[in-house]
Amino acid sequence: MKSLTILVPILGLVLVFSSWFGPVVAQSSKINTLYKDSKRPINVRIKSLLGQMTLKEKIGQMAQLDNLRATPEIMRDYSIGSLLSGSGFGIPNLNFSSSPQDWVDMVNEYQKGSLSSRLGIPMLYSIDSIHGNNNLYRATIFPHNMGIGATRDRDLVKKIGSATAIETRAAGIPFAFSPCIAVCRDPRWGRCYESFGEDPEIVEEMTDIIFGLQGDIPLHGRKGVPFIGGKDKVVACAKHYVGDGGTTDGINMNDTVIDWHGLLSIHMPGYDHSIIKGVSTIMISFSSWNGEKMHVHQDLITRFLKDTLKFRGFVISDYHGVDRITDPWSSNYANSLQRVVNAGIDMMMAPHNASEFLEIMTSYVMNKSIPMSRIDDAVKRVLRIKFSMGLFENPLADYSLVDQVGTQGHRDLSREAVRKSLVLLKNGKDAHKPLLPLPKKTSKILVAGSHANNLGLQCAGWTITWQGLSSNNLTIGTTILSAISTAVDPETEIVYNRDPSVESLKGNNYSYAIVVVGEPPYAESAGDNSNLTIPEPGLSTMINVCKSIKCIVVLISGRPLVVEPYLPLMEALVAAWLPRSEGHGVADVLFGDYGFTGKLPITWFKRVDQLPMNFGDEHYDPLFPLGFGLTTKPTGAI
């Protein structure tokens, strides 16, 4: 009797353990491979696989590890759902000039680890392809979203999405953290250039990029159901849900103070449209809404996004988003994780390590602080995307698209995007005597400014590295100076002087000067800026040249900057945004091969103390209003 008394509680513990972790003999029992049958309906495959997964395997699918913290063995042992390469960090062999083949090989090594796990669930590799595959050397780098918003061209943005998908897949990566559908309501925000503009209608239109990234929904397909249309398409990610572009004083990760109607009418429409267009994933914002962190906002994530908008893909945190809901960061990681998961986030980006994540999550499930139903919902959503994209059938990347990186067709598309994005703000001191388009054949032209011959400044942040580089060697492309040199008549003399002195400008008989100045590279919080002035030495260069010579100022920036005091000095002013790798697009329009067509996607303020100021505000008094943009006709200038 004594031995039986001891045995009963032991058997009870075994039964409890089994109920959470799956059958005790799961490792040796036969696996039902129905979930691998691509002819079966997705819901049947999900049910088959989910029913065979242990708790450990389910929790693993909810983790997205930074590849620097992963090995093939970790992928196998913890059944990790996803990996990411941080911009400028998770690169093959720590080599910025790694080839697409190098990327494919690296991704496949991790994938082979996942495929060797008990159930062989493939992982989903991800990266920030936010203006082309901007992490890949020699890739086509497209203008950032603010410039694309200036084009108002839905067909163009869809083509950009398609090219981006191909060049991302060429590196073996099937998941892109794009598009950013923030509505930038204050240009002081360091991520403003990642937004298509201040107008939610512009952002709505530009969500057509999802069709380019993921593919068109089939003729008889259902709207609102995540769809990925083949091996040359990627899983898209609408971000950052919700209100990230409306934070107080434009401070990144700050609080967005706005009522429910304002949130719905300004910041939410892009998500509604993205869901209708089949977006597969949505990333949560670091910011807060009226004091509550978005990462723990159950009403907005579960009740509104999932239940009301019927989003069927999976919700992912931002990078270390779990850590950042406390101040200081990570001060109570375990509690933060519980809150984030219960709020409705399905995949956690970059846990510190797999074992800690598993241990904390398991303890919460065991004590019922996180319901098993919440775990199953998250895993179903992750598996739905993996089945939808055919990842089980084609888990390993190949080299079939490596020759599509930086093709002439993609570069031509980027060049088209550049010229359509340019906004002409001023053209001649006398409206009846426009200066642009410029003559190609003249005696002598001065090209000046910090940004005229610097590809890194032209490409800015999120290019090869996170914060960008001031260098002509970061990738392949054409500077604006080089483009001007190609565009003009061979007999026209071009003098390049980055920062000419006042003395050097005297008596040189220049026909005109093109001054190219703007912001340094930045990304995220590093770009928060409360003064928005043109940085030195660019400002002094612009003033000195424009006081001495008839000048055209080409402003390279991710947002409007202070220009009002200097407008009288300029003959012409062009907002070129961040044109990236194809400087030829700027020269195409300056010299009249194409006309100026771009329209402001954001209000251009007079003074910083007016901010925030948006179209429709009661005291709207801009220098140039939303939608402004002078036009010219192509002339074939000579």
XYZ file of C-alpha atoms in Angstrom:
638
model
C 0.000 0.000 0.000
C 2.839 2.355 0.769
C 4.385 1.862 -2.663
C 0.992 2.429 -4.319
C 0.531 5.644 -2.332
C 3.812 6.932 -3.711
C 3.099 5.773 -7.257
C -0.266 7.512 -7.631
C 1.027 11.118 -7.322
C 3.957 10.302 -9.601
C 1.575 9.027 -12.265
C -0.489 12.180 -11.755
C 2.529 14.381 -12.427
C 3.304 12.403 -15.555
C -0.230 12.896 -16.799
C -0.105 16.656 -16.138
C 3.257 16.903 -17.848
C 1.938 14.958 -20.804
C -1.088 17.176 -21.155
C 1.130 20.251 -21.588
C 4.096 18.883 -23.481
C 2.409 16.277 -25.623
C 2.649 12.499 -25.483
C 5.454 11.168 -23.316
C 6.464 8.923 -26.196
C 6.122 11.686 -28.792
C 9.765 11.471 -29.816
C 9.407 7.810 -30.728
C 5.787 7.681 -31.901
C 4.961 7.761 -35.577
C 4.314 11.249 -36.961
C 1.222 11.785 -39.071
C 2.589 13.590 -42.140
C -0.775 14.771 -43.421
C 0.350 18.372 -42.739
C 3.017 17.962 -45.415
C 0.427 17.219 -48.112
C 0.084 20.420 -50.165
C -3.165 19.142 -51.719
C -4.937 19.317 -48.376
C -6.748 22.502 -47.284
C -4.591 24.778 -45.143
C -6.914 24.541 -42.130
C -6.669 20.727 -42.244
C -2.871 20.912 -42.387
C -2.759 23.367 -39.474
C -4.994 21.137 -37.354
C -2.918 18.061 -38.160
C 0.376 19.711 -37.268
C -0.844 21.627 -34.228
C -2.314 18.468 -32.721
C 1.106 16.809 -32.806
C 3.142 19.670 -31.398
C 4.439 19.743 -27.855
C 4.196 22.926 -25.818
C 7.915 23.460 -26.307
C 7.505 23.281 -30.084
C 4.579 25.675 -30.012
C 6.456 28.214 -27.922
C 9.431 27.929 -30.264
C 7.242 28.929 -33.197
C 6.394 32.161 -31.363
C 10.042 33.275 -31.248
C 11.941 35.240 -33.860
C 15.615 35.149 -32.941
C 18.306 37.540 -34.109
C 20.561 35.357 -36.255
C 23.566 36.440 -34.172
C 21.981 34.585 -31.238
C 21.099 31.477 -33.232
C 22.777 28.342 -34.520
C 21.391 25.493 -36.624
C 21.338 23.431 -33.430
C 19.241 26.016 -31.596
C 16.839 26.134 -34.540
C 16.490 22.336 -34.322
C 16.289 21.924 -30.572
C 13.812 24.756 -29.916
C 11.768 24.616 -33.148
C 12.309 28.374 -33.615
C 9.652 29.978 -35.800
C 11.647 32.747 -37.430
C 15.032 34.454 -37.745
C 16.010 37.975 -38.695
C 19.115 39.759 -39.853
C 19.423 43.142 -38.198
C 20.342 45.878 -40.661
C 24.122 45.984 -40.928
C 24.586 43.269 -38.299
C 23.291 39.856 -39.365
C 25.277 39.710 -42.585
C 27.156 36.692 -43.945
C 30.740 36.488 -42.689
C 30.364 40.054 -41.296
C 31.124 41.258 -44.826
C 29.105 44.222 -46.144
C 29.871 43.233 -49.751
C 28.588 39.666 -49.357
C 27.071 38.247 -52.542
C 23.492 36.977 -52.902
C 24.969 33.460 -52.958
C 26.576 34.108 -49.571
C 23.210 35.164 -48.175
C 21.465 32.088 -49.610
C 24.081 29.810 -48.082
C 23.755 31.460 -44.676
C 19.950 31.274 -44.654
C 19.997 27.635 -45.730
C 22.360 26.617 -42.957
C 19.855 27.826 -40.377
C 16.977 26.306 -42.329
C 18.622 22.899 -42.387
C 18.713 23.057 -38.605
C 14.964 23.713 -38.512
C 14.229 20.921 -40.966
C 16.140 18.443 -38.824
C 13.800 19.007 -35.869
C 11.255 16.367 -34.871
C 8.438 17.770 -37.012
C 10.648 19.525 -39.571
C 8.774 22.843 -39.380
C 10.686 25.330 -41.573
C 11.610 28.699 -40.126
C 10.762 32.013 -41.773
C 13.777 34.264 -42.413
C 13.205 38.029 -42.354
C 14.930 41.328 -43.041
C 14.244 45.078 -43.358
C 13.791 45.429 -47.115
C 12.207 48.842 -46.805
C 13.414 50.566 -49.994
C 14.629 47.627 -52.016
C 16.783 44.946 -50.426
C 18.801 47.710 -48.823
C 20.968 45.254 -46.896
C 22.428 43.624 -50.006
C 25.487 45.018 -51.777
C 24.749 45.892 -55.426
C 20.986 45.745 -54.861
C 18.732 48.414 -56.353
C 18.040 51.059 -53.720
C 14.725 52.824 -54.296
C 13.724 56.232 -52.914
C 12.329 56.061 -49.412
C 8.574 56.204 -48.894
C 8.289 59.984 -48.524
C 9.573 60.390 -52.065
C 7.303 57.615 -53.327
C 4.360 59.383 -51.699
C 5.228 62.462 -53.767
C 4.685 60.466 -56.969
C 1.049 59.558 -56.154
C 1.673 56.644 -58.563
C 0.022 53.398 -57.412
C 1.256 51.401 -60.385
C 4.821 52.545 -59.720
C 4.752 51.580 -56.044
C 3.429 48.140 -56.944
C 6.304 47.639 -59.389
C 8.768 48.747 -56.700
C 7.257 46.147 -54.370
C 7.706 43.465 -57.009
C 11.337 44.386 -57.669
C 12.022 44.510 -53.938
C 10.504 41.059 -53.485
C 12.670 39.593 -56.239
C 15.911 41.107 -54.902
C 15.034 39.998 -51.372
C 14.252 36.461 -52.497
C 17.496 36.477 -54.467
C 19.262 36.554 -51.093
C 17.221 33.579 -49.885
C 14.933 35.680 -47.677
C 11.126 35.273 -47.908
C 9.923 37.797 -45.287
C 10.302 41.601 -45.587
C 9.487 44.099 -42.842
C 7.684 46.359 -45.321
C 5.687 48.508 -45.905
C 5.821 51.201 -43.246
C 2.348 52.749 -43.388
C 2.865 55.344 -40.697
C 1.190 58.710 -41.245
C 3.864 61.307 -40.467
C 2.136 64.212 -38.761
C 5.313 65.931 -37.577
C 8.543 66.117 -39.624
C 10.600 66.335 -36.447
C 10.090 62.567 -36.202
C 13.242 60.655 -37.136
C 11.284 58.057 -39.099
C 9.294 60.553 -41.155
C 10.954 59.506 -44.420
C 9.684 55.958 -43.868
C 6.143 57.347 -44.184
C 4.358 57.993 -47.483
C 3.120 61.321 -46.113
C 0.848 63.155 -43.700
C -2.380 62.383 -45.557
C -4.027 59.017 -44.749
C -5.465 58.914 -48.278
C -1.974 58.940 -49.783
C -0.937 56.156 -47.409
C -4.039 54.140 -48.345
C -3.159 54.385 -52.039
C 0.466 53.424 -51.488
C -0.527 50.188 -49.722
C -0.705 48.813 -53.278
C 2.960 48.012 -52.677
C 1.605 44.913 -50.892
C 0.394 43.553 -54.237
C 3.944 43.965 -55.537
C 5.568 42.349 -52.519
C 3.126 39.456 -52.082
C 1.425 39.202 -55.467
C -2.087 39.965 -56.685
C -4.907 38.157 -54.946
C -6.207 35.500 -57.381
C -9.364 36.263 -59.334
C -11.524 34.053 -57.158
C -9.464 34.592 -54.007
C -10.902 36.060 -50.836
C -10.037 39.585 -49.842
C -8.567 39.827 -46.385
C -6.942 36.377 -46.514
C -3.124 36.454 -46.404
C -1.727 35.586 -49.821
C 1.837 35.076 -51.091
C 2.017 34.366 -54.788
C 5.155 32.353 -55.450
C 8.902 31.950 -55.019
C 9.603 35.466 -56.307
C 7.285 37.066 -53.721
C 7.749 37.761 -50.019
C 5.690 37.878 -46.851
C 4.894 41.565 -46.294
C 4.582 43.332 -42.944
C 2.481 46.466 -42.377
C 4.024 48.585 -39.605
C 4.002 50.064 -36.997
C 0.560 49.482 -35.524
C -0.735 52.061 -34.719
C -0.179 55.825 -34.510
C 3.633 55.817 -34.633
C 3.689 58.876 -36.902
C 1.661 61.036 -34.532
C 3.742 61.079 -31.368
C 4.051 64.189 -29.223
C 6.714 66.581 -30.596
C 7.640 63.973 -33.207
C 9.733 62.053 -30.690
C 10.283 58.453 -31.718
C 8.569 55.845 -29.498
C 6.694 58.638 -27.697
C 3.005 58.902 -26.809
C 0.389 59.575 -29.493
C -2.287 61.682 -27.809
C -5.429 61.577 -29.909
C -9.062 60.561 -29.461
C -10.587 57.376 -30.869
C -12.085 59.161 -33.875
C -8.708 60.706 -34.726
C -6.923 57.382 -34.425
C -9.481 55.728 -36.690
C -9.573 58.476 -39.305
C -5.848 59.298 -39.509
C -3.727 56.341 -38.430
C -5.950 53.286 -38.939
C -7.073 53.410 -42.613
C -3.749 52.106 -43.932
C -4.156 48.947 -41.840
C -7.730 48.360 -42.968
C -6.610 48.602 -46.598
C -3.526 46.445 -45.991
C -5.655 43.678 -44.484
C -8.096 43.802 -47.408
C -5.092 43.470 -49.757
C -3.958 40.318 -47.981
C -1.018 41.511 -45.912
C 0.416 38.565 -43.998
C 1.900 40.168 -40.904
C 1.541 43.344 -38.865
C 4.243 44.774 -36.591
C 3.375 46.579 -33.378
C 4.719 50.071 -32.678
C 7.101 51.031 -29.886
C 4.890 54.061 -29.273
C 1.911 54.457 -26.943
C -1.664 55.603 -27.428
C -2.857 58.001 -24.739
C -0.298 56.673 -22.284
C -0.669 52.935 -22.893
C 2.100 51.070 -24.683
C 0.932 49.594 -27.976
C 2.742 46.323 -27.269
C 0.353 45.602 -24.372
C -2.802 47.162 -25.820
C -5.204 44.213 -25.890
C -8.152 46.304 -27.058
C -6.327 47.481 -30.172
C -4.427 44.274 -30.955
C -6.920 41.523 -30.175
C -10.336 43.137 -30.010
C -9.936 45.616 -32.869
C -7.215 44.289 -35.189
C -8.058 40.604 -34.935
C -11.735 40.572 -33.968
C -13.096 43.700 -35.704
C -10.811 44.070 -38.732
C -10.604 40.271 -39.051
C -6.828 40.166 -39.524
C -5.900 36.523 -40.127
C -2.124 36.769 -40.379
C 0.217 36.969 -37.423
C 1.136 39.932 -35.251
C 4.815 40.459 -34.509
C 6.534 42.679 -31.950
C 9.132 45.232 -32.951
C 12.811 44.620 -32.185
C 13.088 43.969 -28.432
C 9.591 45.381 -28.181
C 8.921 43.208 -25.139
C 11.900 44.715 -23.298
C 10.883 48.283 -24.037
C 7.519 48.384 -22.325
C 9.284 49.022 -19.014
C 11.528 51.874 -17.956
C 14.354 51.047 -17.724
C 14.203 48.504 -20.506
C 14.124 44.819 -19.493
C 13.583 45.691 -15.840
C 10.836 43.030 -15.632
C 11.146 40.945 -18.780
C 9.095 38.008 -17.543
C 6.089 40.153 -16.640
C 6.429 42.112 -19.872
C 6.373 38.895 -21.876
C 3.183 37.749 -20.198
C 1.468 41.075 -20.905
C 2.582 41.206 -24.529
C 1.440 37.669 -25.324
C -1.913 38.138 -23.614
C -2.404 41.408 -25.520
C -2.401 39.350 -28.707
C 1.130 39.464 -30.144
C 1.883 36.135 -31.813
C 5.612 36.323 -32.476
C 8.217 37.978 -30.266
C 11.103 39.614 -32.108
C 14.559 38.964 -30.709
C 14.212 37.298 -27.311
C 17.551 37.374 -25.506
C 17.934 33.613 -25.852
C 15.763 30.637 -26.683
C 16.072 28.811 -23.375
C 15.031 31.821 -21.276
C 12.080 32.493 -23.583
C 10.963 28.856 -23.361
C 11.327 28.729 -19.589
C 9.318 31.915 -18.945
C 6.589 31.078 -21.439
C 6.250 27.526 -20.127
C 5.879 28.689 -16.534
C 3.077 31.078 -17.508
C 1.215 28.413 -19.447
C 1.601 25.911 -16.624
C 0.171 28.322 -14.056
C -2.474 29.436 -16.553
C -1.345 33.076 -16.598
C -1.229 32.639 -20.369
C -4.140 30.493 -21.613
C -3.339 27.565 -23.864
C -5.902 28.987 -26.278
C -3.697 32.089 -26.688
C -0.692 29.900 -27.534
C -2.687 27.889 -30.057
C -4.072 31.044 -31.688
C -0.557 32.432 -32.140
C 0.865 29.205 -33.563
C -2.091 28.704 -35.928
C -1.485 32.169 -37.329
C 2.236 31.567 -37.833
C 1.599 28.192 -39.472
C -1.098 29.668 -41.723
C 1.451 32.025 -43.280
C 4.044 29.277 -43.671
C 1.543 26.983 -45.384
C 0.122 29.826 -47.507
C 3.516 30.730 -48.938
C 4.495 27.129 -49.709
C 7.355 27.134 -47.225
C 6.865 23.465 -46.348
C 7.149 22.533 -50.027
C 10.116 24.826 -50.767
C 11.941 25.491 -47.487
C 15.437 25.895 -48.947
C 16.482 28.909 -50.987
C 18.343 28.519 -54.262
C 20.416 30.648 -56.631
C 17.748 31.020 -59.317
C 17.221 34.756 -58.718
C 20.772 35.904 -57.951
C 21.149 37.399 -61.430
C 18.100 39.606 -60.761
C 19.952 41.758 -58.219
C 20.564 45.281 -59.465
C 19.364 44.548 -62.992
C 19.124 47.373 -65.480
C 15.347 46.997 -65.456
C 15.195 47.509 -61.694
C 17.600 50.443 -61.844
C 15.501 52.011 -64.590
C 12.460 51.600 -62.354
C 14.276 53.319 -59.478
C 15.369 56.097 -61.834
C 11.731 56.568 -62.864
C 10.729 56.719 -59.207
C 13.360 59.395 -58.533
C 12.239 61.699 -61.322
C 8.539 61.293 -60.453
C 9.280 62.014 -56.778
C 11.005 65.374 -57.325
C 8.904 68.333 -56.212
C 9.640 71.718 -57.773
C 9.008 74.361 -55.116
C 10.368 77.429 -56.890
C 11.244 78.099 -60.529
C 12.668 81.546 -61.218
C 12.650 84.753 -59.250
C 10.190 85.994 -61.843
C 7.299 83.587 -62.372
C 7.232 84.569 -66.047
C 10.902 83.657 -66.507
C 11.364 80.106 -65.221
C 14.911 78.806 -64.960
C 14.102 75.115 -65.281
C 14.579 73.063 -67.338
C 18.258 73.897 -67.609
C 20.115 74.096 -70.907
C 22.461 71.156 -71.473
C 24.753 73.163 -73.692
C 26.341 76.175 -72.052
C 29.818 77.440 -71.267
C 30.426 76.498 -67.630
C 28.399 75.028 -64.730
C 29.315 74.952 -61.054
C 28.202 71.898 -59.077
C 28.625 72.380 -55.324
C 27.441 71.034 -51.992
C 28.064 68.187 -49.585
C 25.536 65.869 -51.247
C 26.501 66.333 -54.885
C 29.111 63.600 -55.032
C 28.369 61.322 -52.094
C 26.325 58.184 -52.679
C 26.050 57.482 -48.950
C 24.443 60.867 -48.238
C 22.169 60.341 -51.223
C 21.086 56.888 -49.964
C 20.937 57.856 -46.244
C 19.754 55.536 -43.443
C 18.756 51.884 -43.759
C 21.278 51.362 -46.536
C 23.745 48.507 -46.003
C 23.969 49.654 -42.374
C 21.215 50.752 -40.010
C 22.235 54.415 -39.697
C 23.703 54.667 -43.208
C 27.179 55.786 -44.217
C 28.751 58.911 -45.693
C 30.705 57.067 -48.369
C 30.761 56.375 -52.080
C 31.736 52.764 -51.441
C 28.724 51.438 -49.539
C 27.001 50.078 -52.650
C 26.641 50.523 -56.422
C 24.900 53.596 -57.776
C 25.160 56.960 -59.518
C 25.822 60.220 -57.707
C 24.029 63.389 -58.789
C 27.328 64.903 -59.950
C 28.002 61.897 -62.159
C 24.474 62.090 -63.532
C 24.870 65.794 -64.358
C 28.171 65.088 -66.105
C 26.469 62.478 -68.273
C 23.433 64.624 -69.028
C 25.081 67.820 -70.304
C 26.599 68.467 -73.685
C 30.204 67.223 -73.977
C 31.383 70.783 -74.641
C 29.860 72.118 -71.423
C 32.491 72.555 -68.742
C 31.554 71.270 -65.286
C 33.416 72.547 -62.244
C 32.853 70.599 -59.038
C 33.706 72.263 -55.741
C 32.139 70.736 -52.649
C 32.448 73.857 -50.506
C 33.710 76.791 -52.580
C 34.992 79.903 -50.869
C 33.441 83.270 -51.667
C 36.682 84.358 -53.336
C 36.737 81.338 -55.640
C 33.282 82.237 -56.950
C 34.305 85.661 -58.233
C 35.004 86.220 -61.887
C 34.436 82.649 -63.035
C 31.545 83.419 -65.384
C 29.431 80.429 -64.469
C 26.210 80.105 -66.456
C 24.513 78.783 -63.328
C 25.211 76.668 -60.244
C 23.578 73.478 -59.004
C 23.906 73.278 -55.225
C 23.113 69.880 -53.690
C 22.832 69.937 -49.883
C 20.787 68.233 -47.182
C 20.665 66.020 -44.129
C 23.233 63.479 -42.939
C 22.211 59.805 -42.806
C 20.120 58.708 -39.818
C 17.521 56.161 -38.775
C 14.864 56.008 -36.087
C 15.512 57.987 -32.890
C 18.877 59.244 -34.132
C 16.924 61.290 -36.650
C 14.638 63.061 -34.177
C 15.311 66.753 -34.787
C 13.744 69.744 -33.059
C 15.234 72.469 -35.289
C 15.185 71.007 -38.829
C 17.782 73.391 -40.221
C 19.987 72.560 -43.179
C 23.194 71.253 -41.550
C 26.575 72.863 -42.061
C 28.596 73.129 -44.195
C 25.687 72.768 -46.602
C 23.853 75.851 -45.402
C 26.897 78.130 -45.764
C 27.696 76.640 -49.157
C 24.174 77.295 -50.356
C 24.178 80.907 -49.091
C 27.621 81.723 -50.496
C 26.944 80.249 -53.926
C 23.423 81.613 -54.308
C 24.563 85.117 -53.349
C 27.184 85.013 -56.098
C 25.689 82.949 -58.946
C 22.291 82.126 -60.370
C 21.582 78.906 -58.469
C 19.343 75.867 -58.320
C 19.206 74.226 -54.905
C 18.545 70.492 -54.810
C 17.620 69.545 -51.251
C 18.348 65.957 -50.176
C 16.273 65.242 -47.081
C 13.749 62.873 -45.615
C 11.380 65.711 -44.711
C 10.842 69.460 -45.073
C 13.617 71.631 -43.651
C 13.810 75.347 -42.848
C 14.215 77.183 -46.182
C 12.026 80.315 -45.946
C 14.774 82.783 -45.030
C 16.886 81.663 -48.003
C 14.261 81.450 -50.744
C 14.949 84.961 -52.107
C 18.553 83.918 -52.788
C 17.566 80.963 -54.954
C 16.422 80.941 -58.538
C 14.961 77.465 -58.090
C 14.378 74.954 -55.302
C 13.845 71.222 -55.754
C 12.815 68.840 -52.979
C 14.599 65.649 -54.045
C 13.888 63.713 -50.811
C 16.278 60.733 -50.604
C 16.836 59.583 -54.201
C 19.097 56.671 -53.247
C 21.173 54.827 -55.815
C 19.941 56.333 -59.083
C 21.111 59.953 -59.299
C 20.326 59.983 -63.013
C 16.678 60.520 -62.098
C 17.529 63.977 -60.747
C 19.421 65.024 -63.885
C 16.621 63.673 -66.113
C 14.247 66.325 -64.788
C 16.678 69.208 -64.200
C 17.662 69.150 -67.863
C 14.204 68.641 -69.326
C 14.235 65.066 -70.598
C 11.217 64.661 -68.323
C 8.977 67.211 -66.651
C 8.502 67.875 -62.937
C 5.315 66.151 -61.745
C 5.809 65.448 -58.003
C 3.455 66.870 -55.379
C 4.218 67.449 -51.707
C 3.089 64.482 -49.592
C 3.585 66.583 -46.465
C 3.116 70.232 -45.495
C 6.216 72.411 -45.839
C 6.274 74.685 -42.795
C 7.636 78.223 -42.523
C 8.993 77.938 -38.983
C 9.563 75.010 -36.675
C 7.439 76.642 -33.985
C 4.405 76.006 -36.223
C 4.776 72.233 -35.792
C 2.853 70.063 -35.772
C 0.879 71.556 -38.640
C -1.192 69.513 -41.050
C -3.616 70.221 -43.867
C -7.028 70.996 -42.457
C -5.769 72.504 -39.216
C -7.544 75.664 -38.099
C -4.426 77.839 -38.289
C -2.904 76.269 -41.399
C -0.268 78.698 -42.652
C 2.367 76.749 -44.602
C 5.211 77.891 -46.795
C 4.044 75.302 -49.314
C 0.803 73.359 -48.686
C 0.207 69.646 -48.948
C -0.112 68.783 -52.640
C 1.941 71.739 -53.880
C 4.328 71.208 -56.765
C 5.149 73.242 -59.847
C 5.199 71.399 -63.143
C 7.318 71.629 -66.254
C 7.049 69.953 -69.614
C 9.766 67.826 -71.172
C 11.676 69.892 -73.662
C 14.598 67.817 -74.828
C 16.699 70.727 -73.559
C 19.888 71.507 -75.463
